[in-house]
PDB file of C-alpha atoms in Angstrom:
ATOM      1  CA  LYS A   1      42.475 111.577  86.384  1.00 84.00           C
ATOM      2  CA  GLU A   2      44.368 111.966  89.762  1.00 90.00           C
ATOM      3  CA  PHE A   3      46.366 108.875  88.954  1.00 91.00           C
ATOM      4  CA  ALA A   4      47.168 110.000  85.424  1.00 90.00           C
ATOM      5  CA  ASP A   5      48.387 113.375  86.719  1.00 92.00           C
ATOM      6  CA  PHE A   6      50.496 111.440  89.311  1.00 94.00           C
ATOM      7  CA  GLU A   7      52.007 109.292  86.581  1.00 92.00           C
ATOM      8  CA  ALA A   8      52.850 112.273  84.523  1.00 91.00           C
ATOM      9  CA  ARG A   9      54.982 113.688  87.378  1.00 91.00           C
ATOM     10  CA  LEU A  10      57.025 110.550  88.017  1.00 92.00           C
ATOM     11  CA  GLY A  11      60.159 112.124  86.365  1.00 89.00           C
ATOM     12  CA  GLY A  12      60.592 114.436  89.294  1.00 91.00           C
ATOM     13  CA  LEU A  13      60.905 111.519  91.828  1.00 95.00           C
ATOM     14  CA  LYS A  14      63.955 109.568  92.892  1.00 94.00           C
ATOM     15  CA  ARG A  15      64.177 106.359  90.591  1.00 95.00           C
ATOM     16  CA  VAL A  16      65.635 102.962  91.603  1.00 94.00           C
ATOM     17  CA  THR A  17      65.742  99.807  89.705  1.00 94.00           C
ATOM     18  CA  GLY A  18      66.236  96.036  90.239  1.00 93.00           C
ATOM     19  CA  GLU A  19      65.382  92.463  89.180  1.00 92.00           C
ATOM     20  CA  ARG A  20      64.633  89.281  90.801  1.00 89.00           C
ATOM     21  CA  ILE A  21      63.627  85.664  90.064  1.00 90.00           C
ATOM     22  CA  SER A  22      60.533  84.404  91.904  1.00 88.00           C
ATOM     23  CA  GLY A  23      58.607  81.141  92.098  1.00 87.00           C
ATOM     24  CA  PRO A  24      59.174  77.435  92.487  1.00 87.00           C
ATOM     25  CA  GLU A  25      62.113  75.620  90.630  1.00 85.00           C
ATOM     26  CA  GLY A  26      61.199  74.949  87.112  1.00 81.00           C
ATOM     27  CA  LYS A  27      58.439  77.509  87.140  1.00 85.00           C
ATOM     28  CA  GLU A  28      60.547  80.695  87.954  1.00 90.00           C
ATOM     29  CA  VAL A  29      59.368  84.076  86.651  1.00 92.00           C
ATOM     30  CA  ALA A  30      61.853  86.924  85.873  1.00 93.00           C
ATOM     31  CA  ILE A  31      60.720  90.247  87.359  1.00 94.00           C
ATOM     32  CA  GLY A  32      62.396  93.459  86.271  1.00 95.00           C
ATOM     33  CA  TRP A  33      61.246  96.594  88.143  1.00 95.00           C
ATOM     34  CA  ASP A  34      61.634 100.219  88.715  1.00 96.00           C
ATOM     35  CA  ALA A  35      60.376 102.298  91.510  1.00 96.00           C
ATOM     36  CA  PHE A  36      59.857 106.029  92.282  1.00 96.00           C
ATOM     37  CA  LEU A  37      60.246 107.517  95.695  1.00 95.00           C
ATOM     38  CA  ASP A  38      59.862 110.804  97.340  1.00 93.00           C
ATOM     39  CA  GLU A  39      60.259 112.101 100.895  1.00 91.00           C
ATOM     40  CA  SER A  40      57.182 110.058 101.892  1.00 89.00           C
ATOM     41  CA  GLY A  41      58.717 106.755 100.610  1.00 92.00           C
ATOM     42  CA  VAL A  42      57.675 104.490  97.724  1.00 95.00           C
ATOM     43  CA  ARG A  43      55.120 106.026  95.514  1.00 96.00           C
ATOM     44  CA  MET A  44      55.062 103.769  92.453  1.00 97.00           C
ATOM     45  CA  VAL A  45      56.523 100.395  91.612  1.00 97.00           C
ATOM     46  CA  ARG A  46      56.416  99.183  88.002  1.00 97.00           C
ATOM     47  CA  GLU A  47      57.079  95.536  87.314  1.00 96.00           C
ATOM     48  CA  MET A  48      57.590  93.536  84.184  1.00 96.00           C
ATOM     49  CA  VAL A  49      57.044  89.839  84.788  1.00 94.00           C
ATOM     50  CA  SER A  50      58.300  87.379  82.197  1.00 93.00           C
ATOM     51  CA  TYR A  51      57.011  83.862  82.366  1.00 90.00           C
ATOM     52  CA  PRO A  52      58.778  80.776  81.196  1.00 89.00           C
ATOM     53  CA  ASP A  53      56.193  80.260  78.358  1.00 88.00           C
ATOM     54  CA  GLY A  54      57.061  83.690  76.915  1.00 88.00           C
ATOM     55  CA  GLY A  55      54.122  85.443  78.377  1.00 91.00           C
ATOM     56  CA  ARG A  56      54.480  88.966  80.016  1.00 94.00           C
ATOM     57  CA  VAL A  57      52.524  90.947  82.370  1.00 96.00           C
ATOM     58  CA  ASN A  58      53.240  94.603  83.345  1.00 97.00           C
ATOM     59  CA  VAL A  59      52.040  95.820  86.624  1.00 97.00           C
ATOM     60  CA  ARG A  60      52.011  99.325  88.117  1.00 97.00           C
ATOM     61  CA  TYR A  61      51.474  99.709  91.839  1.00 97.00           C
ATOM     62  CA  ALA A  62      50.887 103.280  93.082  1.00 97.00           C
ATOM     63  CA  PHE A  63      50.938 104.184  96.694  1.00 97.00           C
ATOM     64  CA  LYS A  64      49.375 107.122  98.622  1.00 94.00           C
ATOM     65  CA  ASP A  65      50.199 107.787 102.403  1.00 92.00           C
ATOM     66  CA  GLY A  66      52.031 104.461 102.442  1.00 91.00           C
ATOM     67  CA  LYS A  67      49.032 102.362 101.308  1.00 94.00           C
ATOM     68  CA  PRO A  68      48.164 100.860  97.966  1.00 96.00           C
ATOM     69  CA  TRP A  69      46.209 103.240  96.013  1.00 96.00           C
ATOM     70  CA  VAL A  70      45.913 102.078  92.376  1.00 97.00           C
ATOM     71  CA  ILE A  71      47.069  98.945  90.619  1.00 97.00           C
ATOM     72  CA  VAL A  72      47.154  98.585  86.799  1.00 97.00           C
ATOM     73  CA  ARG A  73      47.751  95.104  85.427  1.00 96.00           C
ATOM     74  CA  ASP A  74      48.332  94.813  81.679  1.00 96.00           C
ATOM     75  CA  SER A  75      48.597  91.224  80.369  1.00 92.00           C
ATOM     76  CA  GLY A  76      48.451  90.597  76.679  1.00 82.00           C
ATOM     77  CA  GLY A  77      45.746  92.958  75.714  1.00 87.00           C
ATOM     78  CA  SER A  78      43.803  92.720  79.000  1.00 93.00           C
ATOM     79  CA  LYS A  79      43.915  95.631  81.333  1.00 95.00           C
ATOM     80  CA  THR A  80      42.603  95.727  84.843  1.00 95.00           C
ATOM     81  CA  ARG A  81      42.505  98.638  87.276  1.00 96.00           C
ATOM     82  CA  ILE A  82      41.744  98.683  90.891  1.00 97.00           C
ATOM     83  CA  GLY A  83      41.717 101.618  93.180  1.00 96.00           C
ATOM     84  CA  TRP A  84      41.135 102.193  96.889  1.00 96.00           C
ATOM     85  CA  ASP A  85      40.223 105.167  99.057  1.00 94.00           C
ATOM     86  CA  ALA A  86      42.082 106.204 102.235  1.00 91.00           C
ATOM     87  CA  GLU A  87      40.124 103.686 104.244  1.00 92.00           C
ATOM     88  CA  GLY A  88      40.863 100.877 102.047  1.00 91.00           C
ATOM     89  CA  ALA A  89      37.488 100.431 100.292  1.00 93.00           C
ATOM     90  CA  VAL A  90      37.582  99.605  96.652  1.00 95.00           C
ATOM     91  CA  ILE A  91      36.438 102.720  94.727  1.00 94.00           C
ATOM     92  CA  LEU A  92      37.720 101.741  91.250  1.00 94.00           C
ATOM     93  CA  GLY A  93      37.306  98.601  89.314  1.00 96.00           C
ATOM     94  CA  GLU A  94      37.804  98.386  85.462  1.00 96.00           C
ATOM     95  CA  ARG A  95      38.479  95.625  82.983  1.00 95.00           C
ATOM     96  CA  ASN A  96      39.620  96.781  79.463  1.00 95.00           C
ATOM     97  CA  GLY A  97      38.309 100.353  80.159  1.00 92.00           C
ATOM     98  CA  GLN A  98      34.826  99.213  81.306  1.00 95.00           C
ATOM     99  CA  PRO A  99      33.529  99.373  84.959  1.00 95.00           C
ATOM    100  CA  ALA A 100      33.866  95.995  86.559  1.00 95.00           C
ATOM    101  CA  GLU A 101      33.023  94.372  89.870  1.00 93.00           C
ATOM    102  CA  ILE A 102      36.176  93.484  91.705  1.00 92.00           C
ATOM    103  CA  ASP A 103      35.515  90.711  94.196  1.00 91.00           C
ATOM    104  CA  GLU A 104      36.918  90.869  97.762  1.00 91.00           C
ATOM    105  CA  ALA A 105      39.495  88.014  97.180  1.00 94.00           C
ATOM    106  CA  ASP A 106      40.939  89.630  94.075  1.00 93.00           C
ATOM    107  CA  ALA A 107      41.177  93.052  95.880  1.00 94.00           C
ATOM    108  CA  LYS A 108      42.837  91.510  98.914  1.00 95.00           C
ATOM    109  CA  SER A 109      45.312  89.543  96.681  1.00 94.00           C
ATOM    110  CA  ALA A 110      46.148  92.780  94.757  1.00 95.00           C
ATOM    111  CA  ARG A 111      46.649  94.751  98.001  1.00 95.00           C
ATOM    112  CA  ARG A 112      48.991  92.007  99.320  1.00 95.00           C
ATOM    113  CA  GLU A 113      51.038  91.982  96.000  1.00 94.00           C
ATOM    114  CA  ALA A 114      51.344  95.786  96.289  1.00 96.00           C
ATOM    115  CA  ARG A 115      52.583  95.705  99.837  1.00 95.00           C
ATOM    116  CA  GLU A 116      55.101  92.927  98.980  1.00 94.00           C
ATOM    117  CA  ALA A 117      56.401  95.002  96.021  1.00 94.00           C
ATOM    118  CA  ARG A 118      56.737  98.116  98.078  1.00 95.00           C
ATOM    119  CA  SER A 119      58.512  96.029 100.903  1.00 94.00           C
ATOM    120  CA  LEU A 120      61.138  94.709  98.377  1.00 91.00           C
ATOM    121  CA  VAL A 121      61.634  98.153  96.998  1.00 91.00           C
ATOM    122  CA  SER A 122      62.127  99.730 100.466  1.00 89.00           C
ATOM    123  CA  ALA A 123      64.614  97.152 101.464  1.00 88.00           C
ATOM    124  CA  GLN A 124      66.703  97.613  98.293  1.00 83.00           C
ATOM    125  CA  ALA A 125      66.492 101.442  98.404  1.00 77.00           C
ATOM    126  CA  GLY A 126      67.884 101.499 101.921  1.00 67.00           C
ATOM    127  CA  GLY A 127      65.086 100.726 104.402  1.00 53.00           C
ATOM    128  CA  GLY A 128      63.732 104.153 104.843  1.00 47.00           C
ATOM    129  CA  ALA A 129      61.893 104.348 101.500  1.00 45.00           C
TER     130      ALA A 129
END
């Protein structure tokens, strides 16, 4: 509920946009993104990843106190949510709206992706974000 309330208030934050190409030659993916910032820095990054085969994945990374808070990954009808508490423990795991175990490797990978997205946005938004 707290995440849904936060998303509903995004319009009041500063918005920045960008795009990039990522991945090895011949297997590049196009990533378009927008991010929302407040006085504390990057609060949300939304990415649309387009794969060479035509597939797409939408990812939303939300941050609280500078740390990954909630990640929602929507790929072709499959939706996964992972959420962490202030100490970094996984407190939310869902797949397609149903509670799901999120293994440690997946949670660690998701946190790394979120931090990378935040770093890229911060650099593009002027460093202090």
